[in-house]
Coordinates of C-alpha atoms and ligand atoms in Angstrom, one line a residue:
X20 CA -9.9 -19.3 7.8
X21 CA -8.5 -17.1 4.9
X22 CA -5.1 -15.4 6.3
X23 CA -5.6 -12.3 4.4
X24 CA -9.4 -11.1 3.1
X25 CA -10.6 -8.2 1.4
X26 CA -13.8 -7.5 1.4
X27 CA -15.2 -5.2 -1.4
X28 CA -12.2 -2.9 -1.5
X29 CA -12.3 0.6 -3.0
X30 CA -10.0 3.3 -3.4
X31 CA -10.1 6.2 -5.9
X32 CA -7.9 9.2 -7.0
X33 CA -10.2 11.7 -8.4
X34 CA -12.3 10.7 -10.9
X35 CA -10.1 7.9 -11.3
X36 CA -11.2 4.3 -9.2
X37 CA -8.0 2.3 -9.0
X38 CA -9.5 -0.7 -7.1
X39 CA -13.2 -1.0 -7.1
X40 CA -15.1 -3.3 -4.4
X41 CA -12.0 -5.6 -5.0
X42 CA -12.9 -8.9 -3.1
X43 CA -10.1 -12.1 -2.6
X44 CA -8.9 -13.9 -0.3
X45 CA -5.5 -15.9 0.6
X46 CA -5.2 -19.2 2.7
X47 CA -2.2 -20.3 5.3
X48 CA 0.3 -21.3 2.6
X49 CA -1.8 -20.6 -0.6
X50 CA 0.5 -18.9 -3.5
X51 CA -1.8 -16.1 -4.8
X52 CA -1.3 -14.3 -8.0
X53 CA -2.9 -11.1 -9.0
X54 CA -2.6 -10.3 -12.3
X55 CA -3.1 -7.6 -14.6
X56 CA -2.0 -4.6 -17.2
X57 CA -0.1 -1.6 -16.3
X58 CA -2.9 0.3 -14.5
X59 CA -5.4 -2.3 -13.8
X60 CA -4.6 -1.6 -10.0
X61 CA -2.5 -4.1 -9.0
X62 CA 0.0 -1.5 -6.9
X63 CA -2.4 0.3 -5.1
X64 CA -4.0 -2.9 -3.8
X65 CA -0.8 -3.4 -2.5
X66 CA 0.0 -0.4 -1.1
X67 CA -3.6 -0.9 0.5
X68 CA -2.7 -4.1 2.2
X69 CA 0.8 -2.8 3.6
X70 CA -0.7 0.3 4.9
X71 CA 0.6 2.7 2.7
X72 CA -2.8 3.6 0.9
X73 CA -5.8 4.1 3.0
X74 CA -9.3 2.7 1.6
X75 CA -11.8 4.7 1.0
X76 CA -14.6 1.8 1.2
X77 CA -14.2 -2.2 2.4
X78 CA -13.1 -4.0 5.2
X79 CA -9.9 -6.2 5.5
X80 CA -9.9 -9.2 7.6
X81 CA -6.4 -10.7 8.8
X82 CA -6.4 -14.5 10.3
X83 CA -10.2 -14.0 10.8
X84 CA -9.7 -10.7 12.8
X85 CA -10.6 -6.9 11.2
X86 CA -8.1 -5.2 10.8
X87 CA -6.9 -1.4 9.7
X88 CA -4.1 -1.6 8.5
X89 CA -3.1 2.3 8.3
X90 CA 1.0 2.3 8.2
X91 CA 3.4 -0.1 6.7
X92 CA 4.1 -0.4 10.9
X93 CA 0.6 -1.9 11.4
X94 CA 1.6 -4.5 8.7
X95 CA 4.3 -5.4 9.8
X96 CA 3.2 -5.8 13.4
X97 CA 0.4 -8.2 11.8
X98 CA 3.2 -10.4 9.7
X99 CA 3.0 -8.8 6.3
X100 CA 6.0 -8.0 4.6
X101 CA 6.6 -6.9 1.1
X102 CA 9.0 -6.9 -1.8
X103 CA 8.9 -3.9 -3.7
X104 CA 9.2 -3.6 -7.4
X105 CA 11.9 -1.0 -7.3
X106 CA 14.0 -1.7 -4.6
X107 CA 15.0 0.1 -1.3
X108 CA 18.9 -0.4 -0.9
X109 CA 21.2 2.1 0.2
X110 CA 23.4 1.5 -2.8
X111 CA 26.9 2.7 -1.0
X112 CA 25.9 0.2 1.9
X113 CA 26.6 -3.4 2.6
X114 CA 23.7 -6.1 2.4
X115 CA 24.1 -6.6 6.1
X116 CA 23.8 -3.1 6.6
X117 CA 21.0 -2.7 4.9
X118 CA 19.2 -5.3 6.8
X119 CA 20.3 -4.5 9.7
X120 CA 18.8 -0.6 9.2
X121 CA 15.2 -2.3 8.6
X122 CA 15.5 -4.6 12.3
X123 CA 14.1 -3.0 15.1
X124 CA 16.2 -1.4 17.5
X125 CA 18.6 -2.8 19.6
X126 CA 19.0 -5.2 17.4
X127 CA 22.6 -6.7 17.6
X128 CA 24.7 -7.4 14.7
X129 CA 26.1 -10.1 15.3
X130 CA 23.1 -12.3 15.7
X131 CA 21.8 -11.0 12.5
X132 CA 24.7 -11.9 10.6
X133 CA 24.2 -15.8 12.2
X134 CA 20.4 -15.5 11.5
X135 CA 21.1 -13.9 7.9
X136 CA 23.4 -17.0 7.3
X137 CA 20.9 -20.1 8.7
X138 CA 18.0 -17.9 7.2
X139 CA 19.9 -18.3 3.1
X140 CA 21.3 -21.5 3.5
X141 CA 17.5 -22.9 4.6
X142 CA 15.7 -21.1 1.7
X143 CA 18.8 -21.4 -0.6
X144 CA 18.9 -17.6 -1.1
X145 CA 22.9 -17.2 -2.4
X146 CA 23.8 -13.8 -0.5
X147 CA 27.2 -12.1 0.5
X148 CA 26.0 -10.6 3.7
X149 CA 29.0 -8.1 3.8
X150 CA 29.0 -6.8 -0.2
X151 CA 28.1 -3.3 -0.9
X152 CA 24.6 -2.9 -2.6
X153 CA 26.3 -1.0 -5.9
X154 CA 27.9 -4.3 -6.8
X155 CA 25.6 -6.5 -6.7
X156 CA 23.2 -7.2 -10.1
X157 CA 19.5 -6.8 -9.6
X158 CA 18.4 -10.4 -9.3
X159 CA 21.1 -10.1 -5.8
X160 CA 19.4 -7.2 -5.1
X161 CA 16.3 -9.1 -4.7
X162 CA 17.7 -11.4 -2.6
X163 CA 18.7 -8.9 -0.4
X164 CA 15.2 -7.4 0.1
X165 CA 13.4 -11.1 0.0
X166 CA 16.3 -11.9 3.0
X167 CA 15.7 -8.9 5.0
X168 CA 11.7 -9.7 4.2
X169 CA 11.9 -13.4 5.5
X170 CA 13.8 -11.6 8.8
X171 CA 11.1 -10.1 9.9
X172 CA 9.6 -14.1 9.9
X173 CA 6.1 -12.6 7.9
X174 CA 2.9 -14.6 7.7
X175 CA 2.0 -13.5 4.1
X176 CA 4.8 -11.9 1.8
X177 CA 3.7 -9.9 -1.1
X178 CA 6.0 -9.7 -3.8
X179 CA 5.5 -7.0 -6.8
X180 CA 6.2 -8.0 -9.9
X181 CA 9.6 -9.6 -9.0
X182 CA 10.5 -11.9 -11.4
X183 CA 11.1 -8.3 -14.1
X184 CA 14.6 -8.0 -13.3
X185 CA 15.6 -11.6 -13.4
X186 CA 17.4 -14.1 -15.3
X187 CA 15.1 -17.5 -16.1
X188 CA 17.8 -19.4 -14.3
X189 CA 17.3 -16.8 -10.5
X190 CA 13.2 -17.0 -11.6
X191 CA 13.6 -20.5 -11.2
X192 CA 15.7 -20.1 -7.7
X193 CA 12.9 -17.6 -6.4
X194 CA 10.1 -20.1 -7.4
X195 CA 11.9 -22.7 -5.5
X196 CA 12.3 -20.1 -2.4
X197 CA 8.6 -19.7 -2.5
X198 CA 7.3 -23.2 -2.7
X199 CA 9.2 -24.0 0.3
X200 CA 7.8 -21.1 2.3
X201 CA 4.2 -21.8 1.3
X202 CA 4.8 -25.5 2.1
X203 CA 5.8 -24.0 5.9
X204 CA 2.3 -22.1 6.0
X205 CA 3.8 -18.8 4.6
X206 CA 0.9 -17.4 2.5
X207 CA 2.1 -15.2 -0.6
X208 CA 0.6 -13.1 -3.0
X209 CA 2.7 -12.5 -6.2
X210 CA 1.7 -9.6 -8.5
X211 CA 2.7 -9.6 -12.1
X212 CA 1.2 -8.8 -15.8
X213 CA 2.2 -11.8 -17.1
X214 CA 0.0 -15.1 -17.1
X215 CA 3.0 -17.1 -18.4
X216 CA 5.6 -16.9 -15.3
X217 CA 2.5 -18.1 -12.8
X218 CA 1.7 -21.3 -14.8
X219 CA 3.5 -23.3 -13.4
X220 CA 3.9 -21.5 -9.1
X221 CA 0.7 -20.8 -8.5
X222 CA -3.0 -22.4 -8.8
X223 CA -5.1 -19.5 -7.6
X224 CA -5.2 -16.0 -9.8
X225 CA -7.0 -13.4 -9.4
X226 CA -7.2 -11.2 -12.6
X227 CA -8.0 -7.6 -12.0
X228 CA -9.0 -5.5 -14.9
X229 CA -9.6 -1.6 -14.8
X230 CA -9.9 -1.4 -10.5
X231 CA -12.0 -4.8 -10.6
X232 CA -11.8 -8.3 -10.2
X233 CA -12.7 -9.6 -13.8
X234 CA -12.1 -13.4 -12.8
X235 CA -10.5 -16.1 -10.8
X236 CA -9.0 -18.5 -12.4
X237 CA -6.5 -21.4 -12.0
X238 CA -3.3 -20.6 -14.2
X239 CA -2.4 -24.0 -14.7
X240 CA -5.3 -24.9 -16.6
X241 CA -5.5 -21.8 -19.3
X242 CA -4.2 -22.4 -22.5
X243 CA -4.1 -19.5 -24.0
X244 CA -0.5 -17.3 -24.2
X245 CA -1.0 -14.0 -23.3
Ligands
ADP13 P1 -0.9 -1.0 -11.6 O1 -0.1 -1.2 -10.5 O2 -1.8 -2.2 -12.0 O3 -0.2 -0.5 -12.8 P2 -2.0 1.3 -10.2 O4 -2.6 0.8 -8.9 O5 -0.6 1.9 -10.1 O6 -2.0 0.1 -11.3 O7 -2.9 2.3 -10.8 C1 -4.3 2.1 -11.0 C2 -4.9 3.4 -11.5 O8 -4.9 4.4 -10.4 C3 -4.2 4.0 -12.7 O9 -5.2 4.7 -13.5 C4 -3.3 5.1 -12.0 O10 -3.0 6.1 -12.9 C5 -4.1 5.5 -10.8 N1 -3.3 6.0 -9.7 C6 -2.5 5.2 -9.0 N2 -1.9 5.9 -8.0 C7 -2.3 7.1 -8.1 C8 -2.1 8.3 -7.4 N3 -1.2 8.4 -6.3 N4 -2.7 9.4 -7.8 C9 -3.5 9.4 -8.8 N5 -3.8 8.3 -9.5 C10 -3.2 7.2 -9.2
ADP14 P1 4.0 0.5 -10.9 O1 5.0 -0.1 -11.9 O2 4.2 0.0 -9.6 O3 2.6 0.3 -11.4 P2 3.6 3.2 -11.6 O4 4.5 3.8 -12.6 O5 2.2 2.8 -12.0 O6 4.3 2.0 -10.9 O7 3.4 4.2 -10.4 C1 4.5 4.7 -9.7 C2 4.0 5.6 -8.5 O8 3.2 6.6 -9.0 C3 3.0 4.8 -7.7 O9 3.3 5.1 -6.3 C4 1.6 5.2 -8.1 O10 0.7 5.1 -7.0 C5 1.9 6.6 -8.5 N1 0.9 6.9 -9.6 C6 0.5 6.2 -10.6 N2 -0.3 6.8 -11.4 C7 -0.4 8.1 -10.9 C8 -1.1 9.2 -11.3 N3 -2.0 9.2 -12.3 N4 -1.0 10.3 -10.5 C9 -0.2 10.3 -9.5 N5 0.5 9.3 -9.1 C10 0.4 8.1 -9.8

């Protein structure tokens, strides 16, 4: 059974339908890519499956169960978490810090720290717990927020358009990181506008065009360079 499933998915602003009966679907450990142009829709089906954006029509199933998922606190309590394109640091505050404001409460630094440490070294995310946000470059900022993501031990991790602010050599590292959480059951969806970087991480696409799904393809067999 599909981890995540949307079911003819519709949300509109106005006049405007920013996702349109969108239908797709994510296995245990599947890498999922949605791709598509600025506007196609890509953020607010997103937003729709971490709870920030409610639906006006469709139905979204989660490890074979409906679900509403109406606050990013519902998601979280099913096992989504998500990497956002612009990033939520407290600039002024240490990594650890920052983490540690996004645990639940009660939760006791210490044991962070030790689970921060066994959490990088196993998915060889290079991370000074204890340096402050403002000097860190943005691919370190990313591992920051993938880090305090993987804390939260998610089921499906959505990543927006994350490989913008990095080097080829960290795109490489975060490819690495993912494969090895999809090959522990972790499902992923990874959202980009370009068909290039998915080529080679990920086997199912689905393209969404103007608020629908215009195709499903597999990335590793198009030819064409967009
Ligand atoms: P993408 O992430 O693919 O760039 P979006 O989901 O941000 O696409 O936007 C899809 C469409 O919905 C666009 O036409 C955008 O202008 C519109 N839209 C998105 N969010 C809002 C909003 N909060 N209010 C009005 N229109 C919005
Ligand atoms: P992204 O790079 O994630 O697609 P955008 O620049 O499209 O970001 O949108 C930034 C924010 O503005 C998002 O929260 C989106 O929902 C909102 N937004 C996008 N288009 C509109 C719009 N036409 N009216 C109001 N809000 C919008």
């Amino acid at each position: 059974i599909p981890r995540l499933k949307l079911v003819n998915v519709t949300k509109r602003y106005g006049s405007t339908v920013a996702n349109d009966a969108i239908s797709l679907e994510v296995m245990p450990g599947e890498i999922l890519s949605v791709l598509g142009e600025n506007g196609a829709g890509k953020s607010t089906l997103m937003k729709i499956i971490f709870g920030s954006v409610t639906p006006d029509e469709g139905e979204i199933y989660f490890d074979g169960r409906k679900v509403n998922i109406s606050s990013p606190a519902d998601a979280r309590e099913l096992g989504i978490a998500m990497v956002f394109q612009h990033f939520v640091l407290f600039e002024t505050l240490t990594a650890k810090e920052n983490i540690l404001l996004g645990m639940p409460e009660g939760t006791d630094p210490k044991e962070l720290e030790k689970e921060i440490i066994e959490k990088s070294r196993h998915y060889g995310i290079e991370v000074d717990p204890n340096a402050i946000v403002n000097d860190l470059s943005m691919g370190e900022r990313q591992r920051v927020e993938i880090l305090r993501a993987l804390l939260t031990n998610p089921k499906l991790l959505i990543l927006d358009e994350p490989t913008s602010v990095l080097s080829p050599l960290a795109l490489q590292a975060l490819f690495k990181t993912l494969r090895q959480l999809s090959s522990e059951g972790v499902s992923i969806i990874f959202i980009t506008h370009k068909l290039n970087e998915i080529r080679e991480l990920s086997k199912h696409c689905t393209v969404i065009r103007s608020g629908e799904v215009a195709a499903n393809i597999n990335p590793q067999e198009m030819t064409e360079q967009e």
